[in-house]
Short mmCIF file of C-alpha atoms in Angstrom, two decimals:
data_model
loop_
_atom_site.label_atom_id
_atom_site.label_comp_id
_atom_site.label_asym_id
_atom_site.label_seq_id
_atom_site.Cartn_x
_atom_site.Cartn_y
_atom_site.Cartn_z
CA UNK A 1 0.11 -0.33 -0.24
CA UNK A 2 0.69 3.65 -0.89
CA UNK A 3 1.57 4.19 3.46
CA UNK A 4 3.37 1.37 3.74
CA UNK A 5 6.90 1.15 5.37
CA UNK A 6 8.55 -1.82 3.96
CA UNK A 7 10.33 -2.41 0.62
CA UNK A 8 9.07 -2.61 -2.75
CA UNK A 9 8.37 -6.40 -3.53
CA UNK A 10 10.91 -7.67 -6.49
CA UNK A 11 8.97 -10.83 -7.67
CA UNK A 12 6.60 -11.63 -10.35
CA UNK A 13 5.10 -15.21 -11.32
CA UNK A 14 2.03 -15.69 -11.85
CA UNK A 15 1.60 -18.79 -9.88
CA UNK A 16 3.48 -19.05 -6.53
CA UNK A 17 3.47 -21.00 -3.53
CA UNK A 18 3.71 -18.88 0.12
CA UNK A 19 5.58 -21.15 2.95
CA UNK A 20 6.39 -19.42 6.11
CA UNK A 21 8.47 -20.60 9.49
CA UNK A 22 8.78 -18.72 12.17
CA UNK A 23 11.62 -18.09 15.06
CA UNK A 24 10.72 -15.63 18.42
CA UNK A 25 9.21 -12.80 16.73
CA UNK A 26 10.07 -12.99 13.96
CA UNK A 27 8.05 -15.11 10.32
CA UNK A 28 9.74 -15.29 7.44
CA UNK A 29 8.12 -16.15 4.33
CA UNK A 30 9.19 -17.43 1.27
CA UNK A 31 7.81 -16.98 -1.99
CA UNK A 32 8.45 -19.49 -4.58
CA UNK A 33 7.12 -19.60 -7.94
CA UNK A 34 5.70 -23.22 -9.41
CA UNK A 35 7.62 -23.05 -12.33
CA UNK A 36 11.40 -22.72 -10.95
CA UNK A 37 12.59 -21.24 -14.12
CA UNK A 38 9.68 -18.45 -14.30
CA UNK A 39 11.23 -16.56 -11.06
CA UNK A 40 13.40 -16.99 -8.51
CA UNK A 41 12.08 -17.83 -5.04
CA UNK A 42 12.28 -14.88 -2.53
CA UNK A 43 12.64 -14.67 1.46
CA UNK A 44 11.11 -11.75 3.78
CA UNK A 45 11.29 -11.40 7.41
CA UNK A 46 8.78 -9.95 9.29
CA UNK A 47 8.61 -8.05 12.48
CA UNK A 48 5.09 -7.86 14.22
CA UNK A 49 5.76 -4.83 16.41
CA UNK A 50 2.52 -4.46 18.90
CA UNK A 51 -0.51 -4.54 16.28
CA UNK A 52 0.44 -6.28 13.16
CA UNK A 53 -0.93 -10.08 11.92
CA UNK A 54 -1.57 -11.98 8.80
CA UNK A 55 -5.22 -12.22 7.62
CA UNK A 56 -6.82 -14.12 4.81
CA UNK A 57 -10.16 -12.28 3.64
CA UNK A 58 -12.55 -11.42 0.46
CA UNK A 59 -10.52 -9.22 -2.00
CA UNK A 60 -13.63 -7.20 -1.79
CA UNK A 61 -13.31 -6.70 1.82
CA UNK A 62 -10.05 -5.18 1.79
CA UNK A 63 -9.26 -4.75 5.36
CA UNK A 64 -7.35 -0.83 6.64
CA UNK A 65 -4.03 -0.84 7.25
CA UNK A 66 -3.65 -3.67 5.33
CA UNK A 67 0.04 -2.67 3.91
CA UNK A 68 1.19 -5.80 2.03
CA UNK A 69 -1.43 -8.04 -0.22
CA UNK A 70 -0.89 -11.63 -1.77
CA UNK A 71 -4.34 -11.55 -4.24
CA UNK A 72 -5.25 -15.18 -5.15
CA UNK A 73 -6.84 -16.04 -9.37
CA UNK A 74 -9.76 -17.42 -7.37
CA UNK A 75 -13.53 -16.30 -8.42
CA UNK A 76 -13.90 -14.31 -6.23
CA UNK A 77 -10.85 -13.50 -4.84
CA UNK A 78 -9.52 -13.79 -1.93
CA UNK A 79 -6.08 -11.51 -0.52
CA UNK A 80 -3.37 -12.74 2.08
CA UNK A 81 -2.67 -9.09 4.59
CA UNK A 82 -0.30 -7.94 6.81
CA UNK A 83 -2.83 -5.46 8.21
CA UNK A 84 -0.85 -3.28 11.10
CA UNK A 85 -2.72 -0.68 12.43
CA UNK A 86 0.02 1.01 14.44
CA UNK A 87 2.94 0.71 11.42
CA UNK A 88 5.24 -0.77 14.21
CA UNK A 89 5.42 -3.25 12.20
CA UNK A 90 7.89 -4.19 9.51
CA UNK A 91 9.48 -6.59 6.60
CA UNK A 92 12.85 -6.75 4.65
CA UNK A 93 13.98 -8.74 1.71
CA UNK A 94 16.09 -11.82 2.67
CA UNK A 95 16.18 -14.71 4.93
CA UNK A 96 18.65 -13.99 7.39
CA UNK A 97 17.23 -13.15 11.62
CA UNK A 98 17.97 -10.39 13.41
CA UNK A 99 21.27 -10.76 14.68
CA UNK A 100 20.77 -9.36 18.38
CA UNK A 101 17.92 -12.45 18.48
CA UNK A 102 18.90 -15.24 20.26
CA UNK A 103 17.68 -18.60 20.14
CA UNK A 104 13.86 -19.13 19.90
CA UNK A 105 11.98 -20.68 23.30
CA UNK A 106 9.38 -22.84 21.46
CA UNK A 107 11.71 -24.19 18.46
CA UNK A 108 15.12 -24.03 20.37
CA UNK A 109 14.43 -24.60 23.65
CA UNK A 110 17.59 -26.03 24.29
CA UNK A 111 20.27 -23.95 22.70
CA UNK A 112 17.73 -20.50 24.33
CA UNK A 113 18.52 -22.08 28.01
CA UNK A 114 21.93 -22.89 27.57
CA UNK A 115 21.89 -19.34 26.20
CA UNK A 116 20.99 -17.62 29.22
CA UNK A 117 22.79 -19.87 31.72
CA UNK A 118 26.29 -19.65 30.23
CA UNK A 119 25.63 -16.08 30.29
CA UNK A 120 24.85 -15.05 33.54
CA UNK A 121 27.78 -12.40 33.91
CA UNK A 122 26.25 -10.07 31.45
CA UNK A 123 25.19 -6.63 33.22
CA UNK A 124 21.13 -7.47 31.29
CA UNK A 125 21.07 -9.76 34.15
CA UNK A 126 21.52 -6.57 36.54
CA UNK A 127 18.29 -5.57 35.79
CA UNK A 128 14.64 -6.26 37.14
CA UNK A 129 13.42 -9.78 35.83
CA UNK A 130 10.53 -8.47 35.04
CA UNK A 131 13.09 -6.59 32.41
CA UNK A 132 14.98 -8.75 31.68
CA UNK A 133 12.54 -11.50 30.20
CA UNK A 134 11.61 -8.83 27.34
CA UNK A 135 15.34 -9.02 25.98
CA UNK A 136 15.42 -10.90 22.12
CA UNK A 137 18.48 -11.64 22.90
CA UNK A 138 17.95 -14.02 25.37
CA UNK A 139 14.27 -14.31 25.27
CA UNK A 140 13.37 -14.16 22.00
CA UNK A 141 9.82 -15.11 21.90
CA UNK A 142 8.62 -13.69 25.14
CA UNK A 143 6.45 -10.45 25.42
CA UNK A 144 4.44 -8.76 27.90
CA UNK A 145 1.77 -11.05 28.25
CA UNK A 146 3.54 -13.90 28.51
CA UNK A 147 6.28 -12.64 30.71
CA UNK A 148 3.17 -11.57 33.45
CA UNK A 149 1.60 -15.28 32.85
CA UNK A 150 5.42 -17.02 33.77
CA UNK A 151 6.11 -14.43 36.76
CA UNK A 152 2.61 -15.37 38.52
CA UNK A 153 2.58 -18.96 37.67
CA UNK A 154 5.57 -19.09 39.65
CA UNK A 155 5.10 -16.76 42.49
CA UNK A 156 8.57 -14.32 41.45
CA UNK A 157 8.46 -11.36 42.44
CA UNK A 158 8.71 -9.03 39.02
CA UNK A 159 11.31 -6.64 40.47
CA UNK A 160 13.56 -9.39 41.98
CA UNK A 161 17.30 -9.20 40.50
CA UNK A 162 17.15 -11.24 37.05
CA UNK A 163 20.37 -13.13 37.54
CA UNK A 164 19.65 -13.65 41.80
CA UNK A 165 16.37 -15.34 40.01
CA UNK A 166 18.57 -17.37 37.48
CA UNK A 167 21.71 -18.32 39.40
CA UNK A 168 19.46 -20.63 41.23
CA UNK A 169 18.36 -22.53 38.31
CA UNK A 170 21.58 -24.58 38.30
CA UNK A 171 21.88 -25.90 41.82
CA UNK A 172 17.72 -26.89 41.18
CA UNK A 173 18.65 -29.24 38.70
CA UNK A 174 21.43 -30.47 40.82
CA UNK A 175 19.17 -31.39 43.25
CA UNK A 176 17.24 -33.00 41.62
CA UNK A 177 19.31 -35.48 40.39
CA UNK A 178 20.80 -36.46 43.65
CA UNK A 179 17.67 -36.97 45.73
CA UNK A 180 15.96 -39.56 43.45
CA UNK A 181 19.06 -41.06 40.81
CA UNK A 182 17.06 -44.38 40.72
CA UNK A 183 13.62 -42.55 39.58
CA UNK A 184 12.66 -43.85 36.33
CA UNK A 185 12.33 -41.84 32.94
CA UNK A 186 8.91 -41.35 33.38
CA UNK A 187 8.58 -40.65 36.77
CA UNK A 188 11.63 -38.33 36.31
CA UNK A 189 9.18 -36.90 33.62
CA UNK A 190 6.24 -36.71 35.67
CA UNK A 191 7.75 -34.26 38.25
CA UNK A 192 9.62 -31.65 36.17
CA UNK A 193 6.42 -31.05 34.79
CA UNK A 194 5.02 -30.83 38.21
CA UNK A 195 8.11 -29.03 39.06
CA UNK A 196 8.89 -26.25 36.49
CA UNK A 197 11.49 -23.64 36.31
CA UNK A 198 11.10 -20.02 34.95
CA UNK A 199 12.79 -21.67 31.48
CA UNK A 200 10.98 -23.90 31.02
CA UNK A 201 8.00 -22.05 31.27
CA UNK A 202 9.64 -20.16 28.59
CA UNK A 203 9.13 -22.91 26.37
CA UNK A 204 5.90 -24.55 27.29
CA UNK A 205 3.60 -21.17 28.20
CA UNK A 206 3.79 -20.39 24.66
CA UNK A 207 3.48 -24.10 23.50
CA UNK A 208 -0.20 -23.77 25.34
CA UNK A 209 -1.10 -20.85 23.21
CA UNK A 210 0.37 -22.48 20.35
CA UNK A 211 -1.82 -25.65 20.85
CA UNK A 212 -4.48 -24.03 21.53
CA UNK A 213 -4.89 -21.44 18.67
CA UNK A 214 -8.35 -22.13 17.40
CA UNK A 215 -9.68 -22.56 20.54
CA UNK A 216 -7.92 -19.07 21.58
CA UNK A 217 -8.68 -17.45 18.19
CA UNK A 218 -11.76 -17.71 15.71
CA UNK A 219 -9.88 -16.77 12.01
CA UNK A 220 -12.96 -16.25 11.16
CA UNK A 221 -14.05 -13.60 13.87
CA UNK A 222 -10.33 -12.72 15.01
CA UNK A 223 -12.21 -9.79 17.01
CA UNK A 224 -13.18 -12.43 19.32
CA UNK A 225 -10.75 -12.81 22.28
CA UNK A 226 -13.23 -14.25 24.59
CA UNK A 227 -11.25 -17.65 25.32
CA UNK A 228 -8.05 -16.13 24.89
CA UNK A 229 -8.72 -13.64 28.00
CA UNK A 230 -10.22 -16.55 30.10
CA UNK A 231 -6.89 -18.56 29.96
CA UNK A 232 -5.17 -15.77 31.02
CA UNK A 233 -4.48 -15.85 34.54
CA UNK A 234 -2.57 -12.60 35.57
CA UNK A 235 -2.03 -10.34 32.48
CA UNK A 236 -5.09 -7.82 32.49
CA UNK A 237 -7.85 -9.88 34.85
CA UNK A 238 -9.23 -7.70 37.82
CA UNK A 239 -7.46 -7.77 40.97
CA UNK A 240 -4.30 -8.04 39.66
CA UNK A 241 -2.07 -5.09 40.14
CA UNK A 242 0.24 -3.20 37.40
CA UNK A 243 3.04 -0.75 36.95
CA UNK A 244 5.39 0.60 34.21
CA UNK A 245 8.95 -0.91 34.96
CA UNK A 246 11.99 1.48 33.23
CA UNK A 247 11.00 0.53 29.84
CA UNK A 248 7.57 2.01 29.84
CA UNK A 249 5.63 -1.23 30.06
CA UNK A 250 2.60 -2.17 31.66
CA UNK A 251 3.52 -5.12 34.18
CA UNK A 252 1.18 -7.54 35.75
CA UNK A 253 1.31 -9.47 38.66
CA UNK A 254 -0.09 -10.07 41.83
CA UNK A 255 1.13 -9.18 45.58
CA UNK A 256 -0.71 -11.79 47.91
CA UNK A 257 1.34 -14.63 45.67
CA UNK A 258 4.77 -13.48 46.98
CA UNK A 259 4.06 -11.95 50.36
CA UNK A 260 6.33 -8.60 49.43
CA UNK A 261 5.59 -5.20 47.37
CA UNK A 262 7.59 -4.27 44.12
CA UNK A 263 11.40 -2.96 45.51
CA UNK A 264 11.73 -0.33 42.92
CA UNK A 265 8.79 1.94 41.22
CA UNK A 266 8.95 4.69 38.79
CA UNK A 267 9.80 7.74 39.32
CA UNK A 268 6.45 9.58 38.93
CA UNK A 269 4.65 7.20 41.10
CA UNK A 270 7.63 7.52 43.97
CA UNK A 271 6.88 11.45 43.37
CA UNK A 272 3.48 11.06 44.01
CA UNK A 273 4.43 8.95 47.27
CA UNK A 274 6.78 11.73 48.84
CA UNK A 275 6.46 12.10 52.70
CA UNK A 276 6.19 15.06 54.27
CA UNK A 277 8.98 16.85 55.78
CA UNK A 278 10.22 15.84 58.63
CA UNK A 279 11.57 17.94 61.80
CA UNK A 280 14.87 19.61 62.28
CA UNK A 281 18.13 17.28 63.70
CA UNK A 282 19.03 18.64 67.35
CA UNK A 283 22.14 19.98 65.18
CA UNK A 284 19.97 21.37 62.25
CA UNK A 285 18.25 23.11 64.96
CA UNK A 286 21.14 24.40 66.98
CA UNK A 287 22.13 25.93 63.79
CA UNK A 288 19.15 27.94 62.92
CA UNK A 289 19.40 29.17 66.48
CA UNK A 290 23.03 30.38 65.83
CA UNK A 291 22.20 31.86 63.16
CA UNK A 292 19.04 33.72 64.63
CA UNK A 293 21.37 35.74 67.57
CA UNK A 294 24.05 36.54 64.53
CA UNK A 295 21.09 38.21 63.50
CA UNK A 296 19.92 40.58 65.97
CA UNK A 297 23.07 41.31 67.33
CA UNK A 298 23.97 42.60 64.14
CA UNK A 299 23.52 46.81 64.67
CA UNK A 300 20.80 48.06 61.76
CA UNK A 301 22.38 50.09 59.41
CA UNK A 302 21.59 53.85 59.38
CA UNK A 303 19.43 55.73 57.54
CA UNK A 304 21.57 58.52 56.57
CA UNK A 305 21.81 58.90 51.97
CA UNK A 306 24.05 60.74 50.39
CA UNK A 307 23.36 63.45 48.25
CA UNK A 308 22.34 63.54 44.86
CA UNK A 309 22.35 59.24 45.33
CA UNK A 310 18.68 57.18 45.35
CA UNK A 311 18.83 53.81 46.41
CA UNK A 312 15.75 51.05 45.49
CA UNK A 313 14.14 49.88 48.88
CA UNK A 314 13.68 46.66 46.75
CA UNK A 315 15.21 43.28 47.70
CA UNK A 316 18.69 42.75 45.28
CA UNK A 317 19.00 39.12 43.97
CA UNK A 318 20.78 36.20 43.57
CA UNK A 319 24.43 36.31 44.79
CA UNK A 320 24.95 40.21 44.91
CA UNK A 321 22.38 40.52 47.83
CA UNK A 322 24.06 37.72 49.39
CA UNK A 323 27.68 38.68 49.01
CA UNK A 324 26.64 42.79 50.38
CA UNK A 325 25.03 40.57 53.59
CA UNK A 326 28.11 39.28 54.60
CA UNK A 327 30.70 41.71 52.74
CA UNK A 328 32.71 43.76 55.66
CA UNK A 329 31.89 47.79 55.82
CA UNK A 330 34.64 49.31 53.58
CA UNK A 331 37.43 50.86 55.17
CA UNK A 332 37.60 54.77 54.68
CA UNK A 333 40.54 56.08 52.58
CA UNK A 334 43.25 56.97 54.83
CA UNK A 335 43.81 60.97 55.37
CA UNK A 336 47.04 62.80 53.51
CA UNK A 337 48.44 63.42 56.65
CA UNK A 338 48.70 60.59 57.66
CA UNK A 339 50.94 59.65 54.76
CA UNK A 340 52.84 63.02 55.41
CA UNK A 341 53.32 62.19 58.69
CA UNK A 342 54.33 58.45 57.48
CA UNK A 343 56.74 60.52 55.35
CA UNK A 344 58.15 62.27 57.78
CA UNK A 345 58.83 60.11 60.17
CA UNK A 346 61.08 58.27 57.55
CA UNK A 347 63.11 61.26 57.24
CA UNK A 348 63.84 61.95 60.07
CA UNK A 349 64.76 58.08 61.16
CA UNK A 350 67.11 58.43 58.01
CA UNK A 351 68.79 62.19 58.93
CA UNK A 352 69.34 60.21 62.58
CA UNK A 353 71.86 58.37 60.86
CA UNK A 354 73.69 60.99 59.29
CA UNK A 355 71.83 60.82 56.03
CA UNK A 356 70.90 64.14 53.91
CA UNK A 357 67.07 64.54 54.12
CA UNK A 358 65.58 66.25 50.59
CA UNK A 359 64.13 69.27 50.70
#
């Protein structure tokens, strides 16, 4: 479309097939001609942003904000659209995934888990766990609603330091093996399913949505989210608390699930909750009393004014006012009589030593 921000797609073919592959929060479409000699295959990698999605609908009912369109040759024709009302989504030519995105939490779970546990010394894990979960370098595929659901199920405080939460996973795995070394494989699987850790839930919770996609979202009625809302346990659920993290994203959580309030709050929230000023300490009180005594002991300035000069009674501002108040009264110049007396005294001493004085 004219308002689409993505590049032009230089693909021309009378008949072609579209295949797709997902990795984390990215989707790669491959356009392949049915006749291999007609046109070479072309790849497009999509990022969905906040509101991007694909929709298949009749060409006569083309939705608004359909930024890329693939028309069929049916009668009546249909169109596969990339719809993005907020235009945060994008696509680029080529088959390369973004370099800064780590292994997918769904399709590359083993690599994802290893990537996290082997890099816990990274500064990314100095942040609260709720912020670290949105870092696509380590949690590629986890979004805002998924992080809320994962932390809620494990009763993990969202503002706990990420490294503290994740380092405990290494010790938990070792303890499981030591306690029951003779367990059969089936019993081990059941035990793991009952005691899933945070990284395992990063895989299983998205899989719940994927496997029950038809139940959560009806393609023919895409605006009906009732089933999906019933699946949610924390995100947007009435009775849950919410705060904005330092990235401006809203985190949903339940304080009663972990028994303490968040350790860090946004600056705006802190400004609203500022307490009233405290009473002066004994040291501050004594200083204030000394200042008052000094002010009382200072004699008032004379009201005499020189002729021909007018002074402004308004208080001076800034540094000049402070300097005038603190600086001592300037000394009067010495009269000429005193200077002449000094000179005569010096001349008399010289004459006493036998030196001739000048007239």
